[in-house]
Tab-separated table of C-alpha atoms and ligand atoms in Angstrom:
chain	number	residue	atom	x	y	z
A	1	MET	CA	-23.122	-54.410	-46.488
A	2	SER	CA	-22.791	-50.812	-45.547
A	3	PHE	CA	-19.116	-50.773	-44.512
A	4	SER	CA	-16.068	-50.473	-46.681
A	5	THR	CA	-13.244	-52.837	-45.763
A	6	VAL	CA	-9.490	-52.830	-45.309
A	7	THR	CA	-7.796	-56.046	-46.335
A	8	VAL	CA	-5.007	-57.306	-44.105
A	9	MET	CA	-3.334	-60.503	-45.335
A	10	ASP	CA	-6.306	-61.311	-47.491
A	11	VAL	CA	-8.818	-60.822	-44.649
A	12	PRO	CA	-11.285	-57.941	-45.165
A	13	PHE	CA	-11.903	-55.951	-41.981
A	14	ILE	CA	-14.835	-53.567	-41.671
A	15	LYS	CA	-13.918	-49.929	-41.431
A	16	ALA	CA	-16.171	-48.904	-38.566
A	17	THR	CA	-16.028	-47.542	-35.062
A	18	ASN	CA	-17.658	-49.524	-32.264
A	19	GLN	CA	-20.539	-47.087	-32.365
A	20	GLU	CA	-21.067	-47.419	-36.111
A	21	PHE	CA	-20.891	-51.185	-35.894
A	22	LEU	CA	-23.446	-51.329	-33.080
A	23	THR	CA	-25.792	-49.031	-34.989
A	24	GLN	CA	-25.590	-51.390	-37.968
A	25	LEU	CA	-26.253	-54.403	-35.745
A	26	GLN	CA	-29.293	-52.663	-34.303
A	27	THR	CA	-30.634	-52.241	-37.838
A	28	ASP	CA	-29.908	-55.909	-38.544
A	29	ILE	CA	-31.786	-56.939	-35.400
A	30	ASP	CA	-34.727	-54.689	-36.263
A	31	GLN	CA	-34.865	-56.079	-39.800
A	32	LYS	CA	-34.509	-59.679	-38.573
A	33	LYS	CA	-31.404	-60.262	-40.674
A	34	ARG	CA	-29.222	-63.323	-40.304
A	35	ARG	CA	-25.661	-62.185	-39.638
A	36	PHE	CA	-22.323	-63.868	-38.936
A	37	ILE	CA	-19.712	-61.864	-37.010
A	38	VAL	CA	-16.043	-62.806	-36.776
A	39	THR	CA	-13.799	-60.813	-34.462
A	40	ALA	CA	-10.325	-61.550	-35.781
A	41	ASN	CA	-6.981	-61.011	-34.046
A	42	PRO	CA	-3.507	-61.593	-35.545
A	43	GLU	CA	-3.570	-65.222	-34.414
A	44	ILE	CA	-6.731	-65.843	-36.408
A	45	VAL	CA	-5.353	-64.074	-39.485
A	46	LEU	CA	-2.205	-66.209	-39.367
A	47	TYR	CA	-4.252	-69.351	-38.871
A	48	ALA	CA	-6.395	-68.415	-41.869
A	49	LYS	CA	-3.268	-67.856	-43.938
A	50	ASP	CA	-2.223	-71.459	-43.345
A	51	HIS	CA	-5.716	-72.985	-43.505
A	52	PRO	CA	-7.550	-72.093	-46.723
A	53	GLU	CA	-10.770	-73.820	-45.657
A	54	TYR	CA	-10.934	-71.757	-42.496
A	55	LYS	CA	-10.106	-68.625	-44.456
A	56	ALA	CA	-13.012	-69.293	-46.801
A	57	ILE	CA	-15.313	-69.714	-43.810
A	58	ILE	CA	-14.366	-66.432	-42.157
A	59	LYS	CA	-14.512	-64.627	-45.480
A	60	ALA	CA	-18.095	-65.780	-45.767
A	61	ALA	CA	-18.936	-63.824	-42.590
A	62	ASP	CA	-20.935	-60.607	-42.877
A	63	TYR	CA	-18.579	-58.653	-40.650
A	64	ILE	CA	-14.956	-59.259	-39.703
A	65	THR	CA	-13.848	-56.820	-37.017
A	66	PRO	CA	-10.295	-55.935	-35.912
A	67	ASP	CA	-9.945	-57.579	-32.515
A	68	GLY	CA	-6.543	-56.397	-31.403
A	69	ILE	CA	-4.024	-53.655	-31.715
A	70	GLY	CA	-1.945	-55.834	-34.079
A	71	ILE	CA	-4.606	-55.548	-36.776
A	72	ILE	CA	-4.897	-51.763	-36.279
A	73	LYS	CA	-1.120	-51.422	-36.598
A	74	ALA	CA	-1.066	-53.613	-39.688
A	75	ALA	CA	-3.703	-51.426	-41.348
A	76	GLN	CA	-1.586	-48.352	-40.534
A	77	THR	CA	1.448	-50.013	-42.059
A	78	ILE	CA	-0.327	-50.313	-45.397
A	79	HIS	CA	-1.672	-46.723	-45.096
A	80	GLN	CA	-5.291	-47.819	-44.892
A	81	PRO	CA	-6.057	-47.044	-41.269
A	82	LEU	CA	-8.915	-48.650	-39.371
A	83	PRO	CA	-10.601	-46.368	-36.823
A	84	GLU	CA	-10.295	-48.533	-33.704
A	85	ARG	CA	-10.367	-51.988	-32.213
A	86	VAL	CA	-13.757	-53.669	-32.220
A	87	THR	CA	-13.324	-56.544	-29.799
A	88	GLY	CA	-15.438	-59.627	-29.309
A	89	TYR	CA	-15.827	-58.999	-25.616
A	90	ASP	CA	-16.908	-55.348	-25.925
A	91	THR	CA	-19.322	-56.167	-28.744
A	92	MET	CA	-20.850	-59.024	-26.781
A	93	VAL	CA	-21.368	-56.834	-23.710
A	94	ALA	CA	-22.890	-54.026	-25.799
A	95	LEU	CA	-25.270	-56.506	-27.423
A	96	LEU	CA	-26.227	-57.945	-24.024
A	97	GLU	CA	-27.109	-54.408	-22.924
A	98	LYS	CA	-29.310	-53.965	-25.984
A	99	ALA	CA	-30.883	-57.352	-25.346
A	100	ASN	CA	-31.614	-56.306	-21.778
A	101	THR	CA	-33.450	-53.108	-22.689
A	102	GLN	CA	-35.189	-54.591	-25.743
A	103	HIS	CA	-36.022	-57.985	-24.190
A	104	LEU	CA	-34.283	-59.873	-26.980
A	105	ARG	CA	-34.073	-63.650	-27.157
A	106	VAL	CA	-30.497	-64.797	-26.459
A	107	TYR	CA	-28.734	-68.175	-26.654
A	108	LEU	CA	-25.294	-68.810	-25.128
A	109	LEU	CA	-23.009	-71.655	-26.173
A	110	GLY	CA	-19.480	-72.381	-25.000
A	111	ALA	CA	-16.933	-72.527	-22.172
A	112	LYS	CA	-16.629	-75.060	-19.363
A	113	PRO	CA	-19.849	-76.117	-17.578
A	114	GLU	CA	-18.981	-74.211	-14.376
A	115	VAL	CA	-18.109	-71.093	-16.383
A	116	MET	CA	-21.391	-71.241	-18.304
A	117	ALA	CA	-23.291	-71.705	-15.030
A	118	ALA	CA	-21.630	-68.568	-13.635
A	119	VAL	CA	-22.378	-66.670	-16.852
A	120	VAL	CA	-26.053	-67.635	-16.685
A	121	THR	CA	-26.295	-66.410	-13.076
A	122	LYS	CA	-24.560	-63.193	-14.009
A	123	VAL	CA	-26.823	-62.600	-17.026
A	124	GLN	CA	-29.959	-63.248	-14.962
A	125	GLN	CA	-28.819	-60.798	-12.278
A	126	GLN	CA	-27.230	-58.099	-14.379
A	127	TYR	CA	-29.488	-58.233	-17.437
A	128	PRO	CA	-32.907	-59.281	-16.118
A	129	GLY	CA	-34.609	-57.969	-19.255
A	130	ILE	CA	-32.911	-60.580	-21.448
A	131	ASP	CA	-35.040	-63.474	-22.603
A	132	LEU	CA	-32.400	-66.191	-22.147
A	133	VAL	CA	-33.972	-68.920	-24.259
A	134	GLY	CA	-31.168	-71.438	-23.848
A	135	TYR	CA	-27.542	-72.157	-23.097
A	136	HIS	CA	-25.046	-74.992	-23.172
A	137	ASP	CA	-21.389	-75.445	-22.251
A	138	GLY	CA	-18.876	-75.896	-25.044
A	139	TYR	CA	-17.797	-79.467	-24.331
A	140	PHE	CA	-20.569	-81.392	-26.072
A	141	LYS	CA	-20.096	-84.500	-28.202
A	142	GLU	CA	-23.425	-84.229	-29.937
A	143	ASP	CA	-25.032	-80.975	-30.996
A	144	THR	CA	-28.401	-82.344	-32.118
A	145	GLN	CA	-30.213	-81.155	-28.991
A	146	ILE	CA	-28.486	-77.760	-29.054
A	147	LEU	CA	-29.508	-77.221	-32.670
A	148	ALA	CA	-33.062	-78.396	-32.051
A	149	ASP	CA	-33.245	-75.931	-29.177
A	150	ILE	CA	-31.951	-73.076	-31.324
A	151	HIS	CA	-34.267	-73.976	-34.163
A	152	ASP	CA	-37.212	-74.160	-31.822
A	153	LYS	CA	-36.558	-70.986	-29.755
A	154	GLN	CA	-35.341	-68.789	-32.625
A	155	PRO	CA	-32.959	-66.629	-30.579
A	156	GLN	CA	-32.161	-63.184	-31.984
A	157	LEU	CA	-28.590	-63.234	-30.645
A	158	ILE	CA	-26.411	-66.347	-30.473
A	159	PHE	CA	-22.988	-66.110	-28.811
A	160	VAL	CA	-20.620	-68.991	-29.476
A	161	GLY	CA	-17.486	-69.280	-27.333
A	162	LEU	CA	-15.698	-72.414	-28.483
A	163	GLY	CA	-12.420	-70.694	-29.434
A	164	TYR	CA	-11.264	-70.471	-33.046
A	165	PRO	CA	-11.448	-72.254	-35.465
A	166	LYS	CA	-14.134	-74.368	-33.837
A	167	GLN	CA	-16.636	-71.572	-33.244
A	168	GLU	CA	-16.509	-70.174	-36.787
A	169	ASN	CA	-16.712	-73.661	-38.311
A	170	TRP	CA	-19.664	-74.495	-36.096
A	171	ILE	CA	-21.480	-71.232	-36.844
A	172	LYS	CA	-20.980	-71.564	-40.594
A	173	GLN	CA	-22.308	-75.087	-40.521
A	174	ASN	CA	-25.435	-74.223	-38.535
A	175	LEU	CA	-26.326	-70.673	-39.568
A	176	THR	CA	-29.516	-71.689	-41.296
A	177	GLN	CA	-31.089	-72.811	-38.012
A	178	ALA	CA	-32.045	-69.294	-36.921
A	179	GLN	CA	-32.512	-65.822	-38.322
A	180	ALA	CA	-30.106	-64.430	-35.740
A	181	ILE	CA	-26.909	-62.511	-35.167
A	182	TRP	CA	-24.349	-65.309	-34.741
A	183	MET	CA	-21.084	-64.283	-33.168
A	184	GLY	CA	-17.924	-66.146	-32.181
A	185	VAL	CA	-16.757	-64.800	-28.816
A	186	GLY	CA	-13.640	-66.882	-28.002
A	187	GLY	CA	-12.843	-66.792	-24.304
A	188	SER	CA	-15.329	-63.982	-23.530
A	189	PHE	CA	-17.536	-66.171	-21.318
A	190	ASP	CA	-14.523	-66.817	-19.086
A	191	VAL	CA	-14.111	-63.063	-18.665
A	192	LEU	CA	-17.842	-62.393	-18.235
A	193	SER	CA	-18.090	-65.106	-15.575
A	194	GLY	CA	-15.434	-63.289	-13.570
A	195	MET	CA	-13.274	-66.418	-13.594
A	196	THR	CA	-10.706	-64.823	-15.907
A	197	LYS	CA	-9.927	-61.213	-15.220
A	198	ARG	CA	-9.502	-58.774	-18.032
A	199	ALA	CA	-6.333	-56.686	-17.829
A	200	PRO	CA	-6.568	-53.567	-15.623
A	201	LYS	CA	-7.359	-50.394	-17.529
A	202	VAL	CA	-3.767	-49.105	-17.385
A	203	PHE	CA	-2.639	-52.188	-19.310
A	204	GLN	CA	-5.505	-51.816	-21.788
A	205	ASP	CA	-4.784	-48.145	-22.364
A	206	ALA	CA	-1.094	-48.819	-22.889
A	207	HIS	CA	-2.085	-51.563	-25.371
A	208	LEU	CA	-0.348	-54.049	-23.097
A	209	GLU	CA	-3.298	-56.351	-22.507
A	210	TRP	CA	-1.316	-59.143	-24.138
A	211	PHE	CA	1.519	-58.596	-21.636
A	212	TYR	CA	-0.878	-58.837	-18.710
A	213	ARG	CA	-2.294	-62.086	-20.083
A	214	LEU	CA	1.214	-63.414	-20.516
A	215	LEU	CA	1.988	-62.694	-16.870
A	216	LYS	CA	-1.218	-64.416	-15.766
A	217	GLU	CA	-1.002	-67.367	-18.119
A	218	PRO	CA	2.627	-68.014	-19.131
A	219	THR	CA	1.534	-71.117	-21.071
A	220	ARG	CA	0.057	-68.752	-23.653
A	221	PHE	CA	3.566	-67.705	-24.637
A	222	LYS	CA	3.682	-69.888	-27.743
A	223	ARG	CA	0.302	-68.615	-28.929
A	224	MET	CA	1.447	-65.050	-28.372
A	225	LEU	CA	4.367	-65.446	-30.729
A	226	ALA	CA	1.684	-65.079	-33.389
A	227	ILE	CA	1.694	-61.315	-32.805
A	228	PRO	CA	5.385	-60.571	-33.608
A	229	LYS	CA	5.238	-63.125	-36.406
A	230	PHE	CA	2.215	-61.369	-37.812
A	231	MET	CA	3.877	-57.929	-37.618
A	232	TRP	CA	7.006	-59.295	-39.282
A	233	LEU	CA	4.969	-60.796	-42.139
A	234	MET	CA	3.092	-57.533	-42.593
A	235	ARG	CA	6.305	-55.550	-42.947
A	236	LYS	CA	7.660	-58.114	-45.347
A	237	GLU	CA	4.474	-57.928	-47.394
A	238	LYS	CA	4.702	-54.150	-47.459
A	239	ARG	CA	8.302	-54.178	-48.702
A	240	ALA	CA	7.488	-56.675	-51.432
B	301	UDP	N1	-13.907	-74.075	-25.457
B	301	UDP	C1	-15.095	-74.763	-25.534
B	301	UDP	N2	-15.095	-75.979	-26.140
B	301	UDP	C2	-13.993	-76.537	-26.680
B	301	UDP	C3	-12.785	-75.803	-26.613
B	301	UDP	C4	-12.778	-74.568	-26.000
B	301	UDP	O1	-16.123	-74.305	-25.077
B	301	UDP	O2	-14.076	-77.639	-27.208
B	301	UDP	C5	-13.916	-72.752	-24.813
B	301	UDP	C6	-12.950	-72.577	-23.673
B	301	UDP	O3	-13.491	-73.109	-22.478
B	301	UDP	C7	-12.801	-71.075	-23.652
B	301	UDP	C8	-12.923	-70.699	-25.128
B	301	UDP	O4	-13.539	-71.809	-25.755
B	301	UDP	O5	-13.880	-70.503	-22.952
B	301	UDP	C9	-11.612	-70.447	-25.843
B	301	UDP	O6	-10.856	-69.591	-25.119
B	301	UDP	P1	-9.499	-68.989	-25.658
B	301	UDP	O7	-9.013	-68.054	-24.629
B	301	UDP	O8	-8.611	-70.073	-26.163
B	301	UDP	O9	-10.070	-68.216	-26.928
B	301	UDP	P2	-9.658	-66.899	-27.657
B	301	UDP	O10	-10.446	-65.815	-26.979
B	301	UDP	O11	-8.169	-66.743	-27.538
B	301	UDP	O12	-10.128	-67.229	-29.039
């Protein structure tokens, strides 16, 4: 691959700006490459640390991007800076814009049925140039029909929002079904649907998106402890 990487807790992140990454993805689309994108935040890195099988799966991805300020800070700590955050949500939206202008075939998988329905409406209105070849919510018991659909329609972009580790496990297992860009997008469909609001820009700019989410969804508190834990482990690793 054309990017060098910075390894944070044994996870290799691509050293690329959003623009550079999107340019590479455009080349991949043009050359009909099969690609697997993981956008990893501190929570995912910690999970991978404790789950070797999951770590092996994400390390098999073509691109792991730093999805969160925690990863950027960690890279600074080890004096191997990464240029900027490359988030799942921003990458998905940028790819949808490309798909709109280039009439690419897109498949969407994940989120609750009502969220996916809202996403489909939004995509049809906002990106009428997209060839939406299929979609399904993320609460299926059987994936035979979904896979048959993907195999049959050969989407060029496949967005999978099942949350980690499910989405990466599912992508890895089914990659061979289509020569596509496969990307895990976590809760991005919830945001795209408008049902979950992204933090206002002031919070984003102050790198306090996590704080906004905490205010909105206090039950995430336990999950969020991953960030300080991650920073603490990084410092410990650096001292060692
Ligand atoms: N989800 C799903 N199927 C499942 C479990 C979760 O489609 O079996 C969806 C869920 O509805 C949500 C997303 O996966 O849209 C996970 O969101 P979360 O905010 O937990 O993900 P993150 O962005 O933090 O990875």
